[in-house]
């Protein structure tokens, strides 16, 4: 298993300590031909990922423990069936026979290893396929296939089904309705919903949907939801680019400076009657404990029904994210009881990417997650008194996601990071008893583990890898982590044969000179140590994630290796201010988002450059998208003597122009000072426009409803006022996710080639045209 190397040991082992006293010469070609772009394109994901065989296991569960998955092999894709209890792994059916039957039934040629499988059910003995939108049902032995009508699930796209499948909930005219799945009869549950004050409304400003935000009770007789109050909230506007009259898009979108934001008035709706029970409490601000929406996982976040459907537990989270209050409501009367709360100096989170608190009603207990001692751990409280009963986990490491609570055995199963030696971002799977005892590691391999629990909880699929080591996957027994069935070992021989090379993990010191920071570095496959290459710093500052992202194997992380092929060293580093480390690490620049982790990016690259003479620190560029667009512009404006070129895409350059939840969590509530300045001035890029020395390319989608384009245009306005030269690309009618569109990709490559490498790029290169 590869280990992550610190900068000194990495330099000695991989590249040597010197070049025999000879200084490398700068790599400065006159031009970069189209052939070089075409060669670089080979390292984009659409070309590299198909070269990895047996590299992905995504289980589709049938019943409690049996599952199937699609497995890429040399011939194409096979369908594999696994029964962990029997220890079996085999093809789900005869692919050739199945293809012949499907070809005969559909009248269209079907490849045996490109079967359009949409479902496998061993209980019914059928395989469901879809050929050009036509559904087919085939016998599991492949003997026959029949054209079948599309099943009518009774669930529309914007409807939420009840647990027993008898009803679906949907929104019409700002009110909540249900449809009887058997008869189609519709019942209006609420009557007083109006525009800007409707029921179950899904609008967080930065994201909207017509699907209702509801949580059905276990007995399917009640719905927990809210009346979403947007009255008095300011609006956001976008205008399409068309011939003739443009289309105006307008919707409610609160900002940090607003005195009025979204509020939710909590209700329980009983289907009998129907009748609405309002919880006896003031409205809550539109907040959750892990994300900037109240629907973090597609449902109603921070809300739990009791097993008997008689009570509802939920968190009331303060506008500034500094307080979380656990409450329990009586579903019949609406009476609300406060159980316990936690207040913090910066922001409270109930887990990492998953809400970790749970109510254990059978024992009148609460599982609680807190970072009160600088690390994320689990605690047990009394549900009635709110008193702490015991601490369950502890130490200088983090519980990440609580995946299973076995109340019968009083055992918790969770992922965690930082407890094992090595990369602190590697995730492992553990168990611990609620009543004492140590933590047990269930995934022993030193790597990043992706865990999928079976519906019964008796087994889990464990897929592990690192950025440089391809995946392995097995089924393990949850009770002790022993292997029940071996699944796959990835084959990357075709990837390697195509010229792929892994990135280089590295460790440098943070701004404090003590804390280790981890990152990945990419070099051209034609790397020549006698040359000195310009450096491109990709970053995403978070604070909800980092630049590197998952530590699992990925043959193409964005376009890092591809652009390195053009003659660059690419560096991505998880700076202070990003999660999965200590709370103090995560809050390093709380209240000063303009920091963006840039002191660590600059310092880390300087440390690498001091050891690697082939890194040209006189030619350093920076780029990012969204939060990275904000950070890359901040980089060239705050460190103009270090960063010479920046490409900044879809940036939230001043969080006073971005949705309220985001800025108020990481920057705090906006304060205006007597001199006219505010507590948000330290993060506003446009206020630093006069610092620009290098080359800056700004890009934004004109219909971006996540980070509206005004965020970039305020920087444009300030640069014009400061008489600064810059470049601008407006991606017309695009929303937020244009980073890897061919045109933006090409313009980004061209910009770094021309202004950082000092070479002329090929004129209007077209991706995919050279093959």
XYZ file of C-alpha atoms in Angstrom:
771
model
C 0.000 0.000 0.000
C 1.433 3.391 -0.987
C 2.191 5.820 1.776
C 1.906 9.577 1.684
C 5.327 11.197 1.777
C 6.323 14.430 3.436
C 7.977 16.978 1.158
C 11.606 16.134 2.044
C 11.213 12.359 1.714
C 9.102 12.741 -1.409
C 11.758 14.846 -3.092
C 14.527 12.387 -2.307
C 12.645 9.240 -3.251
C 10.928 10.424 -6.413
C 13.105 13.097 -7.919
C 16.440 13.192 -6.135
C 17.852 16.064 -4.121
C 19.583 17.908 -6.965
C 20.255 18.008 -10.680
C 24.015 17.560 -10.348
C 24.349 21.258 -9.662
C 22.719 22.287 -12.948
C 19.786 24.661 -12.770
C 16.853 23.628 -14.953
C 15.962 25.836 -17.882
C 12.454 27.283 -18.134
C 10.120 25.368 -20.398
C 8.977 28.035 -22.884
C 7.859 26.628 -26.234
C 6.887 29.126 -28.922
C 3.592 27.339 -29.500
C 1.537 24.371 -28.400
C 0.154 22.502 -31.427
C -3.301 21.006 -31.797
C -1.704 17.553 -31.544
C -0.608 18.371 -27.989
C -4.169 19.392 -27.071
C -5.467 16.177 -28.610
C -2.938 14.157 -26.616
C -3.920 16.005 -23.429
C -7.591 15.314 -24.123
C -6.884 11.582 -23.716
C -6.567 12.186 -19.977
C -10.079 13.573 -19.515
C -12.550 11.394 -17.636
C -14.629 10.363 -20.644
C -11.528 8.663 -22.037
C -9.853 7.292 -18.909
C -12.763 5.889 -16.908
C -13.779 3.271 -19.521
C -10.220 1.933 -19.310
C -10.667 0.879 -15.676
C -12.134 -2.629 -15.429
C -13.849 -4.077 -12.346
C -13.414 -0.745 -10.615
C -16.911 0.070 -9.381
C -19.402 -1.880 -7.267
C -22.714 -0.102 -6.708
C -25.036 -2.626 -5.110
C -28.721 -2.763 -5.992
C -30.306 -4.618 -3.084
C -32.982 -7.271 -3.541
C -34.643 -7.900 -0.197
C -32.449 -7.752 2.879
C -29.024 -8.901 1.717
C -28.914 -10.185 -1.880
C -27.809 -7.648 -4.484
C -26.699 -7.204 -8.069
C -24.341 -4.753 -9.716
C -23.109 -3.801 -13.183
C -19.438 -4.705 -13.630
C -17.257 -3.323 -16.416
C -15.152 -6.070 -18.022
C -13.105 -6.303 -21.230
C -16.146 -7.406 -23.266
C -18.366 -4.616 -21.935
C -20.623 -4.814 -18.864
C -21.707 -7.936 -17.022
C -24.465 -8.190 -14.433
C -23.299 -9.885 -11.238
C -25.521 -11.386 -8.532
C -24.239 -11.719 -4.956
C -25.676 -13.650 -2.000
C -23.468 -12.867 1.018
C -25.116 -15.494 3.247
C -24.245 -18.196 0.733
C -20.888 -16.611 -0.049
C -21.746 -16.640 -3.752
C -20.851 -14.282 -6.584
C -21.813 -15.155 -10.157
C -23.296 -13.726 -13.313
C -26.977 -13.085 -12.855
C -27.863 -14.823 -16.119
C -26.521 -16.098 -19.451
C -25.750 -12.854 -21.257
C -25.651 -14.334 -24.746
C -28.975 -16.118 -24.335
C -30.553 -13.028 -22.805
C -29.334 -10.890 -25.706
C -30.800 -13.284 -28.256
C -34.184 -13.244 -26.529
C -34.217 -9.471 -26.179
C -33.160 -9.012 -29.808
C -36.015 -11.266 -30.947
C -38.570 -9.470 -28.772
C -37.486 -5.923 -29.588
C -36.497 -6.333 -33.206
C -33.256 -4.489 -32.506
C -29.775 -5.963 -32.191
C -28.644 -6.102 -28.567
C -25.048 -6.655 -27.480
C -24.719 -9.402 -24.823
C -22.411 -7.131 -22.804
C -24.327 -3.916 -23.302
C -27.683 -5.063 -22.029
C -30.077 -2.239 -21.063
C -30.806 -3.649 -17.590
C -32.944 -1.506 -15.293
C -33.749 -4.093 -12.632
C -33.161 -7.667 -11.516
C -35.539 -9.448 -9.138
C -34.614 -12.968 -8.068
C -37.807 -13.243 -6.050
C -39.920 -12.878 -9.177
C -37.353 -14.534 -11.432
C -37.326 -11.639 -13.903
C -34.943 -9.140 -15.439
C -36.329 -5.787 -16.562
C -34.835 -4.086 -19.621
C -35.521 -0.942 -21.613
C -34.727 -0.659 -25.325
C -35.015 2.873 -26.708
C -37.635 3.714 -24.098
C -39.614 0.475 -24.580
C -39.837 -1.661 -21.401
C -39.309 -5.433 -21.584
C -39.598 -8.163 -18.988
C -37.313 -11.191 -19.441
C -37.169 -14.528 -17.694
C -34.112 -14.763 -15.440
C -32.890 -17.812 -17.376
C -32.886 -15.736 -20.582
C -35.355 -18.024 -22.317
C -37.798 -15.311 -23.325
C -38.488 -11.574 -23.219
C -41.803 -9.822 -23.625
C -42.718 -6.256 -24.485
C -44.477 -4.997 -21.354
C -46.324 -1.780 -20.658
C -44.475 0.679 -18.499
C -45.537 0.004 -14.911
C -47.755 2.686 -13.437
C -46.230 3.365 -10.058
C -48.798 6.029 -9.294
C -45.951 8.331 -8.274
C -45.359 11.473 -10.299
C -41.990 13.127 -10.627
C -42.862 15.788 -8.073
C -44.710 13.512 -5.651
C -43.581 11.824 -2.448
C -45.092 8.380 -1.709
C -46.237 7.268 1.730
C -44.357 4.361 3.372
C -47.213 1.941 2.685
C -47.526 3.105 -0.915
C -51.215 4.013 -0.635
C -50.829 7.754 -1.187
C -48.530 10.339 -2.710
C -48.146 13.937 -1.565
C -47.812 16.829 -4.003
C -48.148 20.613 -4.211
C -50.886 22.388 -6.146
C -51.637 26.107 -5.939
C -49.366 26.521 -2.875
C -51.277 23.857 -0.906
C -50.451 20.252 -0.096
C -52.555 17.498 -1.640
C -52.510 13.692 -1.598
C -53.467 11.263 -4.320
C -54.881 7.806 -3.603
C -52.565 5.407 -5.448
C -55.340 2.868 -6.048
C -58.178 5.123 -7.204
C -56.396 8.296 -8.279
C -58.715 10.345 -6.079
C -57.158 13.606 -4.917
C -57.636 15.235 -1.540
C -56.669 18.772 -0.619
C -54.996 18.742 2.797
C -54.485 22.474 3.338
C -56.574 25.444 2.267
C -54.774 28.629 3.276
C -51.602 28.305 1.206
C -50.909 31.337 -0.955
C -48.056 32.636 -3.048
C -44.972 33.232 -0.877
C -46.660 31.415 2.009
C -47.280 27.927 0.685
C -46.972 24.453 2.168
C -43.912 22.180 1.759
C -42.295 24.703 -0.595
C -38.804 23.743 -1.783
C -36.922 27.031 -2.141
C -33.578 27.730 -0.524
C -32.784 30.605 -2.872
C -29.848 28.865 -4.517
C -31.975 25.805 -5.364
C -35.684 25.346 -6.011
C -37.950 22.422 -6.883
C -41.643 21.635 -7.318
C -41.271 18.480 -5.226
C -42.701 18.953 -1.716
C -40.494 18.789 1.365
C -42.355 16.385 3.644
C -41.738 13.517 6.043
C -44.446 10.856 6.180
C -45.148 9.200 9.516
C -44.338 5.465 9.744
C -48.072 4.618 9.803
C -48.643 6.674 6.609
C -51.420 8.657 8.293
C -49.607 11.945 8.944
C -47.196 14.290 7.219
C -44.636 16.524 8.901
C -43.953 19.640 6.866
C -44.168 23.449 7.150
C -45.660 26.583 5.700
C -42.793 28.325 3.928
C -42.913 32.062 4.576
C -41.197 34.084 1.862
C -43.286 37.219 2.394
C -41.079 40.277 2.402
C -38.031 38.376 1.107
C -36.114 40.042 -1.726
C -36.060 38.633 -5.236
C -33.387 37.496 -7.652
C -33.645 38.069 -11.402
C -32.177 36.407 -14.467
C -32.805 37.316 -18.092
C -32.404 34.833 -20.941
C -30.472 35.605 -24.119
C -32.875 35.371 -27.057
C -33.820 37.006 -30.320
C -36.706 39.245 -29.420
C -38.089 39.663 -25.954
C -36.005 37.849 -23.305
C -37.578 35.709 -20.618
C -37.399 37.019 -17.067
C -36.840 34.507 -14.279
C -37.671 35.907 -10.852
C -37.798 34.116 -7.522
C -37.340 34.733 -3.816
C -33.671 34.747 -2.841
C -32.641 36.118 0.582
C -29.217 37.695 1.111
C -27.093 38.142 4.262
C -27.916 41.841 4.399
C -31.683 41.174 4.498
C -33.632 41.665 7.709
C -36.259 39.202 6.420
C -35.287 35.702 5.301
C -37.234 32.479 4.707
C -39.086 31.183 7.786
C -40.829 27.854 8.281
C -43.947 27.403 10.396
C -43.954 23.731 11.332
C -47.117 21.652 11.006
C -48.326 18.069 11.216
C -51.036 17.233 8.707
C -53.398 14.363 9.508
C -54.972 12.623 6.535
C -58.099 11.893 8.543
C -60.327 14.924 8.257
C -57.986 16.176 6.889
C -56.721 18.497 9.598
C -53.655 20.626 10.211
C -51.987 20.701 13.631
C -49.668 23.682 14.030
C -46.739 23.220 16.360
C -46.979 25.579 19.288
C -43.812 27.565 18.665
C -42.622 30.573 16.657
C -41.440 30.015 13.057
C -37.893 28.727 12.621
C -35.381 30.331 10.275
C -34.797 28.272 7.136
C -31.747 26.399 8.426
C -30.397 22.869 8.914
C -27.468 21.474 10.883
C -25.382 20.239 7.932
C -26.191 22.112 4.718
C -27.578 25.398 3.414
C -31.093 24.039 2.913
C -33.705 22.255 5.031
C -33.669 19.423 2.524
C -30.068 18.229 2.647
C -30.807 14.639 1.640
C -33.864 15.138 -0.554
C -36.261 14.904 2.383
C -37.111 17.003 5.422
C -33.796 17.321 7.268
C -33.319 17.428 11.033
C -36.728 15.811 11.617
C -37.571 12.320 12.992
C -40.876 10.569 13.590
C -41.313 8.249 16.546
C -41.961 4.616 15.645
C -45.556 4.898 16.855
C -46.145 8.075 14.768
C -47.323 9.969 17.854
C -44.433 12.398 18.267
C -41.959 14.311 16.174
C -38.379 15.192 17.113
C -36.585 18.014 15.299
C -33.851 20.617 15.536
C -34.492 24.337 15.561
C -31.298 25.863 14.155
C -30.572 29.552 14.679
C -30.106 31.935 11.757
C -26.412 32.322 12.516
C -25.926 28.529 12.893
C -24.514 28.975 16.383
C -27.324 27.233 18.258
C -29.155 23.933 17.737
C -32.164 23.154 19.931
C -33.601 19.630 20.047
C -37.374 19.607 20.479
C -40.123 16.996 20.607
C -43.672 17.768 19.464
C -46.939 15.961 20.146
C -48.407 15.191 16.710
C -51.976 15.328 18.031
C -51.881 18.577 20.001
C -48.879 20.416 18.586
C -47.376 20.885 22.055
C -43.598 21.307 21.891
C -41.072 20.349 24.562
C -37.462 21.572 24.541
C -35.029 18.743 25.317
C -31.487 20.131 25.001
C -29.442 22.592 23.018
C -25.870 23.321 22.050
C -24.354 26.748 21.484
C -20.978 27.315 19.803
C -18.786 30.302 18.952
C -18.739 29.730 15.186
C -21.156 27.223 13.615
C -22.770 24.013 14.843
C -22.816 20.916 12.617
C -24.502 17.642 13.531
C -22.199 15.508 11.420
C -20.140 15.422 8.257
C -22.412 15.304 5.202
C -25.000 13.420 7.279
C -27.163 14.278 10.269
C -25.947 12.145 13.173
C -28.411 12.850 15.993
C -31.025 10.156 16.727
C -33.881 9.778 19.213
C -34.108 6.330 20.843
C -37.669 6.417 22.069
C -37.721 2.857 23.469
C -35.130 3.864 26.055
C -35.892 7.596 26.241
C -32.425 8.517 25.016
C -30.822 10.785 22.435
C -27.691 10.164 20.429
C -25.974 13.515 19.942
C -23.019 14.658 17.853
C -20.734 17.457 18.999
C -17.324 18.970 18.288
C -17.186 20.589 21.708
C -13.652 19.376 22.405
C -12.375 20.231 18.896
C -13.242 16.794 17.452
C -16.518 15.294 16.272
C -17.867 12.625 18.635
C -21.018 10.879 19.814
C -22.729 11.430 23.160
C -25.725 9.834 24.888
C -28.362 12.011 26.578
C -31.528 11.398 28.522
C -34.527 12.319 26.357
C -36.676 13.438 29.310
C -34.251 15.505 31.352
C -31.782 16.467 28.629
C -28.953 15.395 30.932
C -25.744 13.857 29.599
C -25.558 10.141 30.396
C -22.165 9.333 28.886
C -19.693 10.078 26.176
C -19.576 7.262 23.604
C -16.506 8.092 21.488
C -13.478 10.300 22.077
C -9.976 11.161 20.934
C -8.184 13.297 18.367
C -10.183 12.015 15.413
C -13.662 12.449 13.945
C -16.837 10.434 13.746
C -18.159 11.265 10.272
C -21.435 9.462 9.532
C -23.597 7.380 11.852
C -24.858 4.714 9.439
C -26.644 2.239 11.696
C -28.068 2.119 15.207
C -28.677 -1.417 16.480
C -30.879 -0.704 19.470
C -31.225 -4.377 20.390
C -27.485 -4.850 20.895
C -26.887 -1.190 21.838
C -24.264 -0.937 19.076
C -23.486 1.967 16.751
C -21.892 1.645 13.316
C -20.231 4.704 11.795
C -17.540 6.007 9.474
C -14.655 7.992 10.889
C -11.384 9.652 9.906
C -8.086 10.526 11.545
C -8.001 7.619 14.016
C -5.692 5.375 11.996
C -2.099 6.189 10.996
C -1.574 7.811 7.616
C -3.725 10.147 5.572
C -6.191 11.844 7.976
C -8.780 12.046 5.187
C -9.030 8.264 4.720
C -12.450 7.079 5.900
C -12.891 3.821 7.837
C -15.879 1.922 9.224
C -16.225 1.256 12.960
C -18.559 -0.006 15.632
C -18.884 0.946 19.290
C -21.178 0.038 22.161
C -23.430 2.737 23.566
C -22.834 1.536 27.122
C -19.060 1.480 27.142
C -16.172 -0.373 25.556
C -13.705 0.513 22.871
C -14.130 1.356 19.228
C -13.697 -1.595 16.842
C -12.252 -1.098 13.369
C -14.212 -3.093 10.750
C -12.202 -2.103 7.646
C -8.523 -2.847 8.263
C -6.916 -1.807 4.964
C -5.087 1.549 5.028
C -7.122 3.351 2.370
C -10.285 5.343 1.824
C -13.328 3.115 2.379
C -16.734 3.557 0.739
C -19.410 1.720 2.739
C -22.843 0.512 1.629
C -24.919 -1.279 4.275
C -27.411 -3.983 3.335
C -31.070 -3.279 4.229
C -30.874 -5.828 7.064
C -27.649 -4.317 8.387
C -26.062 -7.771 8.569
C -23.583 -7.103 5.751
C -21.868 -4.194 4.065
C -20.074 -3.683 0.774
C -16.610 -2.268 1.400
C -14.792 -0.687 -1.536
C -11.393 0.765 -0.718
C -8.691 2.588 -2.661
C -6.368 5.598 -2.569
C -5.573 8.292 -5.150
C -2.754 6.047 -6.407
C -4.039 2.519 -5.643
C -7.080 1.202 -7.577
C -10.144 -0.188 -5.801
C -10.856 -3.522 -4.234
C -14.342 -4.513 -3.121
C -15.659 -7.193 -0.781
C -18.757 -7.964 1.250
C -18.077 -7.977 4.991
C -20.096 -9.149 7.965
C -21.163 -6.137 9.993
C -20.745 -7.887 13.321
C -16.967 -8.273 13.031
C -15.799 -7.027 9.617
C -14.757 -10.468 8.353
C -15.030 -11.047 4.609
C -18.139 -12.913 3.470
C -17.623 -12.615 -0.280
C -14.847 -11.199 -2.427
C -16.145 -9.087 -5.279
C -13.648 -7.207 -7.439
C -10.049 -6.080 -7.769
C -9.793 -3.271 -10.276
C -7.723 -3.808 -13.410
C -6.000 -0.642 -14.631
C -3.652 -2.307 -17.127
C -5.415 -0.668 -20.105
C -5.276 2.687 -18.331
C -1.544 2.373 -17.706
C -0.961 1.199 -21.266
C -2.650 4.383 -22.475
C 0.021 6.430 -20.696
C -1.778 7.246 -17.464
C 0.247 7.977 -14.356
C -1.013 8.556 -10.813
C -0.820 11.916 -9.075
C 1.786 12.349 -6.367
C 0.487 12.734 -2.797
C 2.438 15.227 -0.712
C 2.419 16.794 2.755
C 3.475 20.359 3.542
C 3.132 22.579 6.591
C 0.307 25.051 7.130
C 0.700 28.737 7.840
C 1.336 27.933 11.500
C 4.452 25.936 10.606
C 3.144 22.940 12.557
C -0.024 21.530 11.024
C 0.307 19.023 8.173
C -1.554 19.811 4.967
C -2.219 17.168 2.325
C -2.485 17.489 -1.424
C -1.894 15.960 -4.848
C 0.525 17.025 -7.575
C 0.339 16.270 -11.313
C 3.280 16.334 -13.750
C 3.363 15.882 -17.531
C 3.910 12.275 -18.588
C 6.767 13.705 -20.674
C 8.278 15.291 -17.545
C 11.915 16.331 -17.906
C 13.709 17.299 -14.682
C 16.070 19.541 -16.647
C 13.116 21.778 -17.496
C 11.402 24.308 -15.245
C 7.614 24.179 -15.543
C 5.008 26.806 -14.640
C 2.618 25.859 -11.837
C -1.180 25.851 -11.859
C -2.880 25.887 -8.463
C -6.384 24.431 -8.602
C -8.407 25.185 -5.490
C -11.809 24.915 -3.953
C -11.638 26.587 -0.549
C -14.746 25.058 0.930
C -15.464 25.617 3.709
C -17.833 22.648 3.316
C -15.264 20.591 1.364
C -11.763 20.952 -0.016
C -9.728 21.073 -3.206
C -8.741 17.411 -3.402
C -12.130 15.916 -2.639
C -12.505 12.178 -2.123
C -9.365 10.177 -1.395
C -10.728 7.288 -3.461
C -9.080 6.289 -6.739
C -10.070 8.441 -9.690
C -8.320 8.114 -13.068
C -9.170 11.737 -13.932
C -9.701 14.429 -11.341
C -11.229 17.267 -13.329
C -8.712 18.179 -16.068
C -5.629 18.246 -13.850
C -3.552 15.626 -15.656
C -4.816 16.787 -19.039
C -3.661 20.362 -18.561
C -0.405 19.150 -16.992
C 0.294 17.455 -20.338
C 0.526 20.890 -21.959
C 3.589 21.703 -19.860
C 2.469 22.515 -16.332
C 2.798 21.250 -12.780
C -0.691 21.161 -11.241
C -1.105 21.378 -7.456
C -4.270 20.895 -5.389
C -4.081 21.259 -1.610
C -6.589 20.999 1.229
C -5.861 24.144 3.206
C -6.880 25.149 6.696
C -10.552 26.087 6.725
C -11.707 22.807 5.172
C -13.520 19.969 7.013
C -12.736 16.428 8.249
C -9.912 17.625 10.510
C -10.322 19.329 13.893
C -12.952 21.995 14.507
C -10.218 24.602 14.959
C -8.747 23.561 11.602
C -12.175 23.954 9.990
C -12.829 27.371 11.536
C -9.377 28.782 10.702
C -10.806 31.671 8.695
C -14.330 31.888 10.078
C -15.516 35.481 9.704
C -12.920 36.180 7.003
C -13.889 34.193 3.932
C -11.576 36.340 1.806
C -8.763 34.266 3.322
C -9.937 31.263 1.258
C -7.031 29.194 2.580
C -4.756 31.194 0.263
C -1.902 31.653 2.781
C -1.646 27.854 2.921
C -1.863 27.495 -0.875
C 0.925 30.025 -1.375
C 3.027 28.647 1.468
C 2.569 25.049 0.346
C 3.611 25.794 -3.231
C 6.645 27.713 -1.964
C 7.672 24.686 0.106
C 7.318 22.396 -2.908
C 9.219 24.850 -5.112
C 12.087 25.068 -2.634
C 12.625 21.324 -3.039
C 11.782 20.852 -6.698
C 13.872 23.111 -8.944
C 11.668 22.118 -11.891
C 8.767 24.128 -10.392
C 8.920 27.699 -11.741
C 7.618 29.890 -8.923
C 7.948 32.957 -11.123
C 5.121 31.525 -13.222
C 2.259 30.461 -10.934
C -1.382 30.481 -12.013
C -4.601 29.706 -10.175
C -8.085 28.587 -11.160
C -11.332 27.416 -9.651
C -15.084 27.278 -10.140
C -17.884 28.531 -7.870
C -16.211 28.901 -4.459
C -12.995 28.257 -6.367
C -13.899 31.102 -8.707
C -14.230 33.361 -5.668
C -10.898 32.084 -4.316
C -8.941 32.298 -7.579
C -9.836 35.970 -8.067
C -9.018 36.577 -4.399
C -5.682 34.863 -5.038
C -4.540 37.146 -7.843
C -5.828 40.257 -6.016
C -4.499 39.428 -2.543
C -1.219 37.848 -3.698
C -0.519 39.731 -6.942
C 3.227 39.118 -6.783
C 2.768 35.355 -6.488
C -0.105 34.512 -8.830
C 0.475 35.822 -12.344
C -2.578 34.349 -14.110
C -6.057 33.448 -12.832
C -9.097 31.802 -14.406
C -12.125 32.458 -12.254
C -15.423 30.738 -13.063
C -18.888 31.293 -11.544
C -17.441 32.888 -8.423
C -19.424 34.178 -5.432
C -17.071 37.164 -5.262
C -18.992 39.009 -2.569
C -21.166 36.845 -0.329
C -23.496 39.754 0.254
C -24.665 38.867 -3.269
C -25.027 35.157 -2.531
C -27.766 33.342 -0.596
C -28.049 34.176 3.076
C -27.512 30.707 4.523
C -24.044 30.310 3.010
C -22.490 33.583 4.057
C -24.108 33.667 7.488
C -22.758 30.219 8.350
C -19.140 30.877 7.381
C -18.837 34.685 7.648
C -21.400 35.378 10.367
C -24.296 37.817 10.448
C -23.651 41.039 8.584
C -22.777 44.005 10.817
C -22.637 47.609 9.691
C -20.103 49.828 11.458
C -20.384 53.568 12.188
C -17.789 54.414 9.516
C -19.906 52.797 6.791
C -17.861 49.607 6.504
C -19.269 46.164 7.247
C -18.173 42.818 8.613
C -18.327 41.487 5.043
C -15.837 43.924 3.529
C -12.905 41.614 4.249
C -14.221 39.017 1.805
C -15.384 41.239 -1.086
C -13.175 40.780 -4.155
C -14.366 43.953 -5.902
C -12.913 46.072 -3.113
C -9.439 44.830 -4.133
C -9.767 45.393 -7.888
C -7.001 48.010 -7.855
C -4.477 45.302 -6.842
C -4.673 43.467 -10.175
C -1.263 43.080 -11.849
C -1.509 39.812 -13.754
C -3.895 38.315 -16.276
C -7.434 37.559 -15.106
C -10.135 35.682 -17.014
C -13.589 35.901 -15.448
C -16.375 33.580 -16.616
C -20.009 33.181 -15.593
C -23.205 31.586 -16.834
C -25.811 34.222 -17.617
C -28.634 32.043 -16.220
C -26.774 30.822 -13.133
C -29.513 30.443 -10.513
C -27.096 29.147 -7.873
C -24.463 31.913 -7.948
C -26.200 34.651 -9.974
C -23.966 36.453 -12.511
C -24.171 39.740 -10.611
C -21.487 38.224 -8.380
C -18.990 38.450 -11.237
C -20.357 41.673 -12.708
C -19.649 43.634 -9.510
C -15.978 42.647 -9.969
C -16.155 43.645 -13.639
C -17.579 47.020 -12.618
C -14.796 47.564 -10.082
C -12.060 46.553 -12.560
C -13.427 49.023 -15.100
C -13.489 51.732 -12.442
C -9.881 50.899 -11.556
C -8.898 51.027 -15.263
C -7.629 47.432 -15.184
C -7.322 45.108 -18.171
C -9.076 41.759 -17.816
C -10.890 39.160 -19.901
C -14.507 38.065 -19.628
C -16.458 35.075 -20.958
C -20.222 35.079 -20.505
C -21.591 31.580 -21.052
C -24.987 32.532 -22.430
C -28.054 30.731 -21.082
C -25.806 28.472 -18.963
C -26.488 27.786 -15.339
C -23.839 26.936 -12.758
C -22.167 23.779 -14.018
C -20.244 24.806 -17.147
C -16.700 24.159 -15.869
C -16.019 21.166 -18.129
C -17.980 22.317 -21.186
C -15.683 22.058 -24.237
C -15.693 25.810 -24.915
C -14.837 26.756 -21.320
C -12.279 23.961 -21.112
C -10.557 25.174 -24.269
C -10.608 28.832 -23.210
C -9.098 27.892 -19.829
C -6.325 25.853 -21.443
C -5.646 28.591 -23.989
C -5.423 31.231 -21.273
C -2.807 29.374 -19.256
C -0.851 28.331 -22.348
C -0.715 31.885 -23.692
C -0.205 33.860 -20.484
C 1.536 31.443 -18.092
C 3.476 29.121 -20.388
C 4.158 31.963 -22.798
C 3.229 29.979 -25.899
C 0.645 30.350 -28.632
C -2.215 27.828 -28.331
C -3.788 26.152 -31.364
C -6.515 28.269 -32.894
C -10.019 27.246 -31.825
C -9.167 23.647 -30.983
C -12.205 21.362 -31.037
C -12.339 18.480 -28.575
C -13.047 15.116 -30.162
C -12.306 16.287 -33.693
C -8.776 14.858 -33.890
C -9.731 11.194 -33.531
